[in-house]
Coordinates of N, CA and C and ligand atoms in Angstrom, one line a residue:
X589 N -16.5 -10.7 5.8 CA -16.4 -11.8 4.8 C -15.4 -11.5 3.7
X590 N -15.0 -10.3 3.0 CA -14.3 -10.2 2.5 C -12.9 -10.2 2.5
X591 N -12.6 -10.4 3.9 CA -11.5 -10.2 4.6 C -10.8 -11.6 4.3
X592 N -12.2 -12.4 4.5 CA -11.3 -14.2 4.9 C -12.2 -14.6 3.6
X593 N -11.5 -13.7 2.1 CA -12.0 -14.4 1.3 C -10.6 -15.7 0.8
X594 N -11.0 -17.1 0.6 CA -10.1 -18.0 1.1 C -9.5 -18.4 -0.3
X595 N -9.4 -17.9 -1.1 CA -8.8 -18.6 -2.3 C -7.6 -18.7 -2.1
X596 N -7.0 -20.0 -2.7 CA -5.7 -19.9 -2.9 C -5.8 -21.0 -3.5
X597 N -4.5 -21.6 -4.2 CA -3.7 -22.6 -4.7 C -2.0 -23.4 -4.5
X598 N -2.2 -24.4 -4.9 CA -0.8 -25.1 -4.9 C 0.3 -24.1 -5.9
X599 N 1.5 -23.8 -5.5 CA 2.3 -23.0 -6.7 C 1.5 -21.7 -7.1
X600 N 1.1 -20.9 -6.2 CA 0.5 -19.5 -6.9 C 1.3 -18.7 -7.2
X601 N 1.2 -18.6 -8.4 CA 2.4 -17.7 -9.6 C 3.8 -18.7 -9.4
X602 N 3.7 -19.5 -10.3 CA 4.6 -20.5 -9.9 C 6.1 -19.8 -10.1
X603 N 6.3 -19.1 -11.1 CA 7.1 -18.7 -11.1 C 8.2 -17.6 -9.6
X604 N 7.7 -17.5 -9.0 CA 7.8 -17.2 -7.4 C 8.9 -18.4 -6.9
X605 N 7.5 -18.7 -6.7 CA 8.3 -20.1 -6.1 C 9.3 -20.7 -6.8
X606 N 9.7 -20.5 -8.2 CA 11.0 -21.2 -8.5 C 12.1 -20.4 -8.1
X607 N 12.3 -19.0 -8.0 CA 13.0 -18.2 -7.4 C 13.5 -18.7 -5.8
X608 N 12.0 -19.0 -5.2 CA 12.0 -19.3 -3.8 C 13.2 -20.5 -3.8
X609 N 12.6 -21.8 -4.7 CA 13.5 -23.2 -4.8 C 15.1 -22.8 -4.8
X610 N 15.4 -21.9 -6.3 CA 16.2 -22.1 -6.4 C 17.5 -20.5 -6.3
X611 N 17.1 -19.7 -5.8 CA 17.5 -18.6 -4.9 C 17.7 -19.1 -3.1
X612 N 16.1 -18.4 -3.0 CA 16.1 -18.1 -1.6 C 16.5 -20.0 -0.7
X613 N 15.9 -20.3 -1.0 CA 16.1 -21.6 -0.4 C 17.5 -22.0 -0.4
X614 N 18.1 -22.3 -1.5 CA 19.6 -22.5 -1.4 C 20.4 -21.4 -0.5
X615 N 20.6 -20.3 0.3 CA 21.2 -19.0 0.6 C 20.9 -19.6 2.1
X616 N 19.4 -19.5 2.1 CA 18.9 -20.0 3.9 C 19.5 -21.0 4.4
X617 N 19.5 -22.1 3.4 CA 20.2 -23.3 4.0 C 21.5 -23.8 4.0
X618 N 22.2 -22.7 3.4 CA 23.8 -22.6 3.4 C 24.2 -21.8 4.8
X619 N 23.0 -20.8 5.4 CA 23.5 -20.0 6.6 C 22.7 -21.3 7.8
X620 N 21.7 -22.1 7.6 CA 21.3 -22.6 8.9 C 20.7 -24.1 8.2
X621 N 21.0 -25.0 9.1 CA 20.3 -26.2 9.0 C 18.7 -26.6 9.0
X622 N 18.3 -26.1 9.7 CA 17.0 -26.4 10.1 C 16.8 -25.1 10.3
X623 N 15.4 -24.7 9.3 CA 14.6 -23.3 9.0 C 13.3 -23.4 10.1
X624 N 13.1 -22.0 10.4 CA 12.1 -21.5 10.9 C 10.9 -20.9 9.9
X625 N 9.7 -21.8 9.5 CA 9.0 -21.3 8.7 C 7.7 -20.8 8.9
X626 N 7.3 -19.8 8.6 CA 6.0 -19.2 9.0 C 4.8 -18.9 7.8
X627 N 3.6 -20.2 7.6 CA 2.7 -19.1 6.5 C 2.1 -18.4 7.1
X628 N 1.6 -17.1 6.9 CA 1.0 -16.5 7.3 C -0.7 -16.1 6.9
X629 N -1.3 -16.4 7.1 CA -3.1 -16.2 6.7 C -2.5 -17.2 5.4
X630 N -2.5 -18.5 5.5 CA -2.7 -19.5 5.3 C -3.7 -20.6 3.9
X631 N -4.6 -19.8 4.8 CA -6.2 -20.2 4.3 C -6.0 -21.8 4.8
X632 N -6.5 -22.5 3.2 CA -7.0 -23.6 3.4 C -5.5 -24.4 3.4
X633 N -4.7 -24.2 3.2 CA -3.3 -25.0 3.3 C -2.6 -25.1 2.1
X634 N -3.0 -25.0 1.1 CA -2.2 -24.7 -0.6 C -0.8 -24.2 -0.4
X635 N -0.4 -23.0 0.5 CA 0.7 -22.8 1.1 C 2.0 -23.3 1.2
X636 N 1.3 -23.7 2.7 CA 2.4 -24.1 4.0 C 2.8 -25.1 2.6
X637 N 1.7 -26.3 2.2 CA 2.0 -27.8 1.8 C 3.0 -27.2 0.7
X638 N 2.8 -25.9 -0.3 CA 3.4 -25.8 -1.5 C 5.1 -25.8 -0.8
X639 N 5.0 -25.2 0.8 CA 6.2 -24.5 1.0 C 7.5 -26.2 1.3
X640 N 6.1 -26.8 2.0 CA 7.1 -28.4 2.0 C 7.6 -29.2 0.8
X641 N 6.5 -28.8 -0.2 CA 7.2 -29.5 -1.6 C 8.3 -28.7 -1.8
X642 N 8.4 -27.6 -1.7 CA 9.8 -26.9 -2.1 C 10.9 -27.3 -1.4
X643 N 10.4 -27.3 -0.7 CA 11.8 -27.4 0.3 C 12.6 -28.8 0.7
X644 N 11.3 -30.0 -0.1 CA 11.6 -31.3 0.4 C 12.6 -31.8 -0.9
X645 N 13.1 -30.4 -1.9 CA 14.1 -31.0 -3.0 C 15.4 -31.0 -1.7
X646 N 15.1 -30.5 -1.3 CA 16.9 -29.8 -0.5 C 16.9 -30.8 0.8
X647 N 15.9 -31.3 2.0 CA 16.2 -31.7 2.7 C 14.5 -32.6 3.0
X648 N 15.0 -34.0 4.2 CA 14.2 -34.8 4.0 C 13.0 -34.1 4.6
X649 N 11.5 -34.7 4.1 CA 10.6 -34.0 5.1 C 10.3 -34.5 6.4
X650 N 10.9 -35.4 7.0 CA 10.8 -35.8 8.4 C 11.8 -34.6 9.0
X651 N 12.5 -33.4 8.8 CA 13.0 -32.5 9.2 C 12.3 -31.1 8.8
X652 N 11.5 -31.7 8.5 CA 10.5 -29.6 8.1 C 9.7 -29.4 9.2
X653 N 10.1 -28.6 9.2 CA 8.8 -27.8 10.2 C 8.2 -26.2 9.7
X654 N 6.5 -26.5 9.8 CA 6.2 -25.1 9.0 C 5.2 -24.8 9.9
X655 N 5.1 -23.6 10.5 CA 3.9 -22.8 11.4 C 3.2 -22.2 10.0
X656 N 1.6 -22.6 10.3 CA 0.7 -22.0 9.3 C -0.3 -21.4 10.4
X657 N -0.9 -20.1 10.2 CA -2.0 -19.5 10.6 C -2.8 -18.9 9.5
X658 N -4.3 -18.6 10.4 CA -5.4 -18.0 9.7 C -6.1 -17.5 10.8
X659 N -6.3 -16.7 10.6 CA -8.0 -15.9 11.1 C -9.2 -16.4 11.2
X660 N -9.2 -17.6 10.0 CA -10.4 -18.4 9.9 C -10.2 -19.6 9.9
X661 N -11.5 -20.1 11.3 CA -10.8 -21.2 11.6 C -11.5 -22.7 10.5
X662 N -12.4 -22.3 9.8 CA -13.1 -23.3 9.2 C -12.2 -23.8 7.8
X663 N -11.2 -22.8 7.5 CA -10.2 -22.8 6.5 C -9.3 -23.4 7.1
X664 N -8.8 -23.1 8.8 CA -8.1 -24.2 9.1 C -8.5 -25.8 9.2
X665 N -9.8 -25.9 9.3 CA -10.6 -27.1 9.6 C -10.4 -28.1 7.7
X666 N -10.1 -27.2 6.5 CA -10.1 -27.6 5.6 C -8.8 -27.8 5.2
X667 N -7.9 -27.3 5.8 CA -6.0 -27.4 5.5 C -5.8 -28.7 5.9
X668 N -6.2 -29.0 7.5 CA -6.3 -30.1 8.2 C -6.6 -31.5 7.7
X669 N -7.8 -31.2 6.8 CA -8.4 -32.7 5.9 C -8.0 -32.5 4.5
X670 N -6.9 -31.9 4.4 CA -6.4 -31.8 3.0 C -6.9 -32.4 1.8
X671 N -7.9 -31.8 1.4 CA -8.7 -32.7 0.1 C -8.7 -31.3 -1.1
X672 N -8.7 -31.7 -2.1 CA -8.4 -29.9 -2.9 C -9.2 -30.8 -4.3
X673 N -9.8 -29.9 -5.1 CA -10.3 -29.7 -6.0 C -9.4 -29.8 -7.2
X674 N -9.2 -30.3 -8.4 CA -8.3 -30.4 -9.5 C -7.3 -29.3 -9.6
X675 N -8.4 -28.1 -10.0 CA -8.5 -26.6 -10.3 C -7.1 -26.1 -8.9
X676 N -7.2 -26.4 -8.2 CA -6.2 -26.0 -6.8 C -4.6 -26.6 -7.3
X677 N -4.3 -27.5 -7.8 CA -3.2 -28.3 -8.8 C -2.7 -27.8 -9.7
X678 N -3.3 -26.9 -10.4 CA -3.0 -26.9 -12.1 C -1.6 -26.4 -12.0
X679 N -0.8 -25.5 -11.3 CA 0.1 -25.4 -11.2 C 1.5 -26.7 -11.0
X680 N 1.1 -27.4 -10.1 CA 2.1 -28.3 -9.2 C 2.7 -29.2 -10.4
X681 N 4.0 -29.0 -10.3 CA 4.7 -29.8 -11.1 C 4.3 -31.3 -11.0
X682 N 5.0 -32.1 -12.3 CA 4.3 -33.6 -12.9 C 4.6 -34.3 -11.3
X683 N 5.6 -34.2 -11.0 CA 6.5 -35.2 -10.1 C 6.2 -35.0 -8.3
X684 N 5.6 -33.6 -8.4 CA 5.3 -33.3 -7.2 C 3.7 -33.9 -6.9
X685 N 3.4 -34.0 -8.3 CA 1.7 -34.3 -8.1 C 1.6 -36.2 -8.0
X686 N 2.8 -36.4 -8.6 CA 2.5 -38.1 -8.5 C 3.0 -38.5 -7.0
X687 N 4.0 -37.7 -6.9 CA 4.7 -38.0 -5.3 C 3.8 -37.7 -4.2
X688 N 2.9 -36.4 -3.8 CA 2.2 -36.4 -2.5 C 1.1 -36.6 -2.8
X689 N 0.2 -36.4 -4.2 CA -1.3 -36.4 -3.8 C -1.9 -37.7 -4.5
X690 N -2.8 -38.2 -4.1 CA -3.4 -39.4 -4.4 C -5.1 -38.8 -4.9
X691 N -5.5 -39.1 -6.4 CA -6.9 -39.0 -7.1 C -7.7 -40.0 -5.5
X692 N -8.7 -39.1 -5.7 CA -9.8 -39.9 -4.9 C -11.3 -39.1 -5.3
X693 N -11.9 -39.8 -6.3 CA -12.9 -39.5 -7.1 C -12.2 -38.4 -8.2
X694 N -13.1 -37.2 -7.9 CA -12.5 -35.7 -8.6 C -11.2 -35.2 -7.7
X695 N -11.8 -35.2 -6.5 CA -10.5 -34.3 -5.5 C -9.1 -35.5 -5.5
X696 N -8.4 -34.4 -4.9 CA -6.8 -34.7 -4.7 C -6.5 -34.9 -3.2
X697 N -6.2 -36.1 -2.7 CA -5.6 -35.7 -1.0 C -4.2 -35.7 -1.0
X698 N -3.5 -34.6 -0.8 CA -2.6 -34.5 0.1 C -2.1 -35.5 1.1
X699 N -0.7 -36.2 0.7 CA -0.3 -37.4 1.4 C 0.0 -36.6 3.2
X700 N -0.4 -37.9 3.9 CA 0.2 -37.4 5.4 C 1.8 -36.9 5.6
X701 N 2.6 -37.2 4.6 CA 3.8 -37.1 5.2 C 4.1 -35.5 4.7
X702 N 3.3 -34.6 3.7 CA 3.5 -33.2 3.7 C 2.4 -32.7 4.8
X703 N 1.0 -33.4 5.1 CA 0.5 -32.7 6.2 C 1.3 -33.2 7.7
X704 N 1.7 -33.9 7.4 CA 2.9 -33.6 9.1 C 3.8 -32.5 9.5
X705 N 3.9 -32.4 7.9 CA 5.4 -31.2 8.2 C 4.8 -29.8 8.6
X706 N 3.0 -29.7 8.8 CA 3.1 -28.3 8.6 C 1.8 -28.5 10.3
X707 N 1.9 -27.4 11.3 CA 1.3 -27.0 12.2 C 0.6 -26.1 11.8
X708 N -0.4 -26.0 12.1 CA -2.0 -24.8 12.1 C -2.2 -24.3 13.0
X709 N -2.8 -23.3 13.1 CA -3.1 -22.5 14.3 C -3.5 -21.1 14.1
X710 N -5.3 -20.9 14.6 CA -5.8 -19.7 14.6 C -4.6 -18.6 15.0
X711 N -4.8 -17.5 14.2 CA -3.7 -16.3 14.6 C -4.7 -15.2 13.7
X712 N -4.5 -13.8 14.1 CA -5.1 -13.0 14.0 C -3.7 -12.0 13.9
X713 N -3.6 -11.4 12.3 CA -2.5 -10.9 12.4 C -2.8 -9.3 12.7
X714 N -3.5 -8.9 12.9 CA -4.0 -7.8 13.3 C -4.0 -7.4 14.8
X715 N -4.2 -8.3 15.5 CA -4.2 -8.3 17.0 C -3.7 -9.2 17.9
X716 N -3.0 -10.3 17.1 CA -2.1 -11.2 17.9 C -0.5 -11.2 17.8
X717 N 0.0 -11.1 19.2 CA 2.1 -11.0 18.9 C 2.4 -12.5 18.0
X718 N 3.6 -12.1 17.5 CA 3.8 -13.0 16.9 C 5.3 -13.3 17.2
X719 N 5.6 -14.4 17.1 CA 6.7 -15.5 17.1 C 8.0 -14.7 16.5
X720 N 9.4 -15.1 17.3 CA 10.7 -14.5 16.0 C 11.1 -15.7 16.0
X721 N 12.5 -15.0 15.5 CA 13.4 -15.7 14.8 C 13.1 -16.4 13.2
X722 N 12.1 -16.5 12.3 CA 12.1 -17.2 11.5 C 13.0 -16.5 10.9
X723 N 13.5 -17.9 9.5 CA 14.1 -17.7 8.9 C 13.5 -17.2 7.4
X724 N 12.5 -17.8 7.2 CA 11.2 -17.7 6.2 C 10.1 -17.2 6.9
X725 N 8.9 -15.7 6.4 CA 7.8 -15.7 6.4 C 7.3 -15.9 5.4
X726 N 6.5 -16.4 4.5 CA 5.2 -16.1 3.8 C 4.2 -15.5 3.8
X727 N 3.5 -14.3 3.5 CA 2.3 -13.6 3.6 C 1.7 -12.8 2.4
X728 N 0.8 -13.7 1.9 CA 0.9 -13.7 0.5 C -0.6 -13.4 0.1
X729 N -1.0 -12.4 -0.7 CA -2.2 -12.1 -0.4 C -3.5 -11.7 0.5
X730 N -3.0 -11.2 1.4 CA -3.8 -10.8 2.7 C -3.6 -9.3 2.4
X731 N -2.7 -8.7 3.1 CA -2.4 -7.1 3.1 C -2.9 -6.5 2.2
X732 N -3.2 -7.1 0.3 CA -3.9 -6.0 0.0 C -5.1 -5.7 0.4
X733 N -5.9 -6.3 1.6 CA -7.3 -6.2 2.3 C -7.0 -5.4 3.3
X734 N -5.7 -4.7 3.3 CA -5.2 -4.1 4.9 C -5.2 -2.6 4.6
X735 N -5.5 -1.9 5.6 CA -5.2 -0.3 5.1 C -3.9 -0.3 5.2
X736 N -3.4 1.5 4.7 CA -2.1 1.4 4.5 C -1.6 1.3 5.9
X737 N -2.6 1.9 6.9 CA -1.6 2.0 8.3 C -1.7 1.0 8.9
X738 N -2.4 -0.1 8.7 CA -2.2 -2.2 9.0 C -0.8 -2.3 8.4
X739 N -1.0 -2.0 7.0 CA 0.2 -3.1 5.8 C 1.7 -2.2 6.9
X740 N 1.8 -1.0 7.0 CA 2.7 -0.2 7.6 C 3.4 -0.9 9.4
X741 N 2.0 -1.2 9.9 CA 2.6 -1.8 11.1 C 3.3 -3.2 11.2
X742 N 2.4 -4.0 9.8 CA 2.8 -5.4 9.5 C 4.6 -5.2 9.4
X743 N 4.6 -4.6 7.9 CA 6.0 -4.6 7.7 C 6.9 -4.5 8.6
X744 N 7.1 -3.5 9.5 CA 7.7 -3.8 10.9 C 7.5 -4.7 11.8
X745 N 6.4 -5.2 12.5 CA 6.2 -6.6 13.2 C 7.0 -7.8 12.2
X746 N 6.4 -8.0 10.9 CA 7.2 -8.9 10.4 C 8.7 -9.1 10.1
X747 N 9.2 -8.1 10.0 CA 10.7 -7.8 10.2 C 11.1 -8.4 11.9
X748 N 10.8 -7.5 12.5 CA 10.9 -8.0 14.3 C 10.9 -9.5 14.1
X749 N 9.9 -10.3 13.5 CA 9.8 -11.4 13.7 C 10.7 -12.6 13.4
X750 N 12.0 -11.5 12.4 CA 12.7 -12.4 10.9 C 13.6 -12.2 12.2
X751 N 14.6 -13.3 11.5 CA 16.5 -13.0 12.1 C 16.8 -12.4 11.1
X752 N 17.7 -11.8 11.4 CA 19.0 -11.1 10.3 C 19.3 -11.9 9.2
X753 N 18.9 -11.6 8.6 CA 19.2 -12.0 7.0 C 17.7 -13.4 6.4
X754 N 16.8 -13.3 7.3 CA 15.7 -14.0 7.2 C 15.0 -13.0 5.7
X755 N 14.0 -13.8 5.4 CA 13.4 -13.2 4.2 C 11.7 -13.1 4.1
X756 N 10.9 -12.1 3.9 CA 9.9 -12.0 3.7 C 9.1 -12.1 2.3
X757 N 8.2 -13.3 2.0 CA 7.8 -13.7 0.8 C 6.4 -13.0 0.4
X758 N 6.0 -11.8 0.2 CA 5.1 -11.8 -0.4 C 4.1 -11.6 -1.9
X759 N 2.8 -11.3 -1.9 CA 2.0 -11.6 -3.2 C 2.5 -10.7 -4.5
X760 N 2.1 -11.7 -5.2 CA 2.2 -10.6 -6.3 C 2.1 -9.3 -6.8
X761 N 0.9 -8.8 -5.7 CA 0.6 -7.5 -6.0 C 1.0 -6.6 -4.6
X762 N 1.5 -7.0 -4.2 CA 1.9 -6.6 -2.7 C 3.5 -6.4 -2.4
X763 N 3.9 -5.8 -3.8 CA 5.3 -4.8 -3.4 C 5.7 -4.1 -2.3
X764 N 6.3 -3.9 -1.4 CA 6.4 -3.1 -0.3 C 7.7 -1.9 -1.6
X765 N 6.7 -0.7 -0.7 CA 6.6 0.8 -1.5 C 8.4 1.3 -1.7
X766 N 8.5 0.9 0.0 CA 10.0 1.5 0.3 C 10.1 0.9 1.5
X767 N 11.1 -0.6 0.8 CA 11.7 -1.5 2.0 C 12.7 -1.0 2.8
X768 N 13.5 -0.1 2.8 CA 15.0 0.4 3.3 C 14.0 0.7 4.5
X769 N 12.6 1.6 5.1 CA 12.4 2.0 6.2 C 11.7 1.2 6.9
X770 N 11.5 -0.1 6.5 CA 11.1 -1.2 7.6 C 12.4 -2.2 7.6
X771 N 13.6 -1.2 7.5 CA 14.9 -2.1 7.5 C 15.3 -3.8 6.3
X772 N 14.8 -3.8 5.6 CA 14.3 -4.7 4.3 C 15.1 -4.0 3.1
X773 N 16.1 -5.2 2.5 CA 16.4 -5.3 1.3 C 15.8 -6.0 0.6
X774 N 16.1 -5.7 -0.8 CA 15.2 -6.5 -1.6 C 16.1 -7.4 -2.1
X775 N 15.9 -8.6 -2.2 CA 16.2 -10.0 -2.7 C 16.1 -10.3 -3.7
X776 N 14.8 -10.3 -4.2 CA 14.0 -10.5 -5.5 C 13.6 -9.8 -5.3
X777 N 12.5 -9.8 -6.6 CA 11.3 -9.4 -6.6 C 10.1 -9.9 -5.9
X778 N 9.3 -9.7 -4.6 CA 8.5 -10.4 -3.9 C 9.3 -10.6 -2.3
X779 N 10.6 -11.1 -2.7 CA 11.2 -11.2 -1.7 C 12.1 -9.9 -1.2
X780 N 11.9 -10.2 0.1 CA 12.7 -9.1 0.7 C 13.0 -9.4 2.3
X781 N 14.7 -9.2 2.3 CA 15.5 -10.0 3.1 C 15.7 -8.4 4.3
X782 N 15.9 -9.1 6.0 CA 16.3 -8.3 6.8 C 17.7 -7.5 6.6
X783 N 17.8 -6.7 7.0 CA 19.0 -6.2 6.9 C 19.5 -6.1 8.4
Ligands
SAM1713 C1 -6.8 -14.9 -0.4 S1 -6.4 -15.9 1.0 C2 -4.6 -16.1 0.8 C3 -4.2 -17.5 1.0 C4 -2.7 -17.7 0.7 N1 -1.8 -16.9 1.5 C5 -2.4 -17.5 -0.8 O1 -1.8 -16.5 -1.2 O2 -2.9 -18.3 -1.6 C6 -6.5 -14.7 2.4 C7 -6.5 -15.3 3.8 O3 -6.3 -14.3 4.7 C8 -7.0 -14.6 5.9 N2 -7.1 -13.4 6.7 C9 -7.8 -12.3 6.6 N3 -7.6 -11.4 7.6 C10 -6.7 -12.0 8.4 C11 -6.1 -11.6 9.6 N4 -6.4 -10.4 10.2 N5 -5.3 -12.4 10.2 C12 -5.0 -13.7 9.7 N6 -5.5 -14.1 8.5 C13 -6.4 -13.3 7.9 C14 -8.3 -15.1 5.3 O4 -9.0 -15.9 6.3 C15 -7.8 -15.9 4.1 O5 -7.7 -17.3 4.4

């Protein structure tokens, strides 16, 4: 239970994400047109959706595509019906909040045209292969639940999974120790690009 404990939000540490906007995002899409995006343990969808508002300043969202996974599938069952609680918002800028989500009573829904852009699907990052080429992963609070010799095998799988010069986005508290030996430069801070 601890494992798939499911919090998350829209813009977590928003400050991140503006790096992501207006860094990493601009660099990606100067090397490729159409991104390969991956969230990774997901949760309830606060994510993937934050990752299409970002990205829908730069290009239209009828061209996004975002792979989201979780472990748990009742958190996917909630990404899906996208309904979020005030408290899940407080971050999301004015313009982003008038543009996709619509008040319905207390909660917020999430417009269909950001739940289109993003695919769901049980994954088990501990025991399932995973996908390459992305150009973006996300995995953003999970591994500090992981021993060091999980977080250790991750970092490598996730690299395998990037292309060359792809970038890995993780949590706040989830620095990688010493990126040079899972082949990883550091970008930013949080981020860190294939070498
Ligand atoms: C705290 S939430 C993080 C959500 C989001 N990434 C964020 O930062 O806001 C952690 C998520 O990791 C998922 N999780 C835990 N173990 C996992 C595993 N082995 N494979 C995939 N997802 C896992 C849980 O189900 C939970 O939804």
């Amino acid at each position: 239970d601890r494992m798939t404990i499911n919090v998350s939000e829209f813009y977590r540490n928003k400050q991140r994400w503006d790096v992501l906007e207006n860094k990493i995002f601009p660099r990606l899409l100067a090397e490729r047109k159409s991104l390969k995006i991956w969230s990774a343990a997901s949760s309830t969808g606060e994510e993937p959706y934050t990752i299409a508002m970002v990205l829908s300043k730069y290009i239209p969202l009828s061209s996004i595509s975002i792979l989201a996974t979780d472990l748990d599938s009742n958190a996917i069952e909630k990404a899906k019906i996208g309904i979020y609680p005030e408290r899940s918002l407080n971050e999301v800028p004015v313009e982003m909040k008038k543009k996709y989500f619509t008040l319905e009573g207390t909660y917020y829904r999430v417009s269909d045209e950001i739940k289109k852009t993003v695919t769901f699907k049980q994954h088990n990052l501990l025991a399932d292969s995973f996908e390459s080429n992305f150009d973006l992963i996300v995995c953003r609070n999970v591994l500090i639940y992981f021993t060091e010799e999980a977080k250790d095998l991750l970092y490598h799988k996730f690299n395998s999974a990037l292309r060359t010069g792809g970038t890995l986005f993780v949590g706040s508290t989830e620095q990688i120790f010493n990126p040079q030996s899972y082949n990883f430069t550091i970008e930013d801070t949080f981020f860190y690009k294939k070498m």
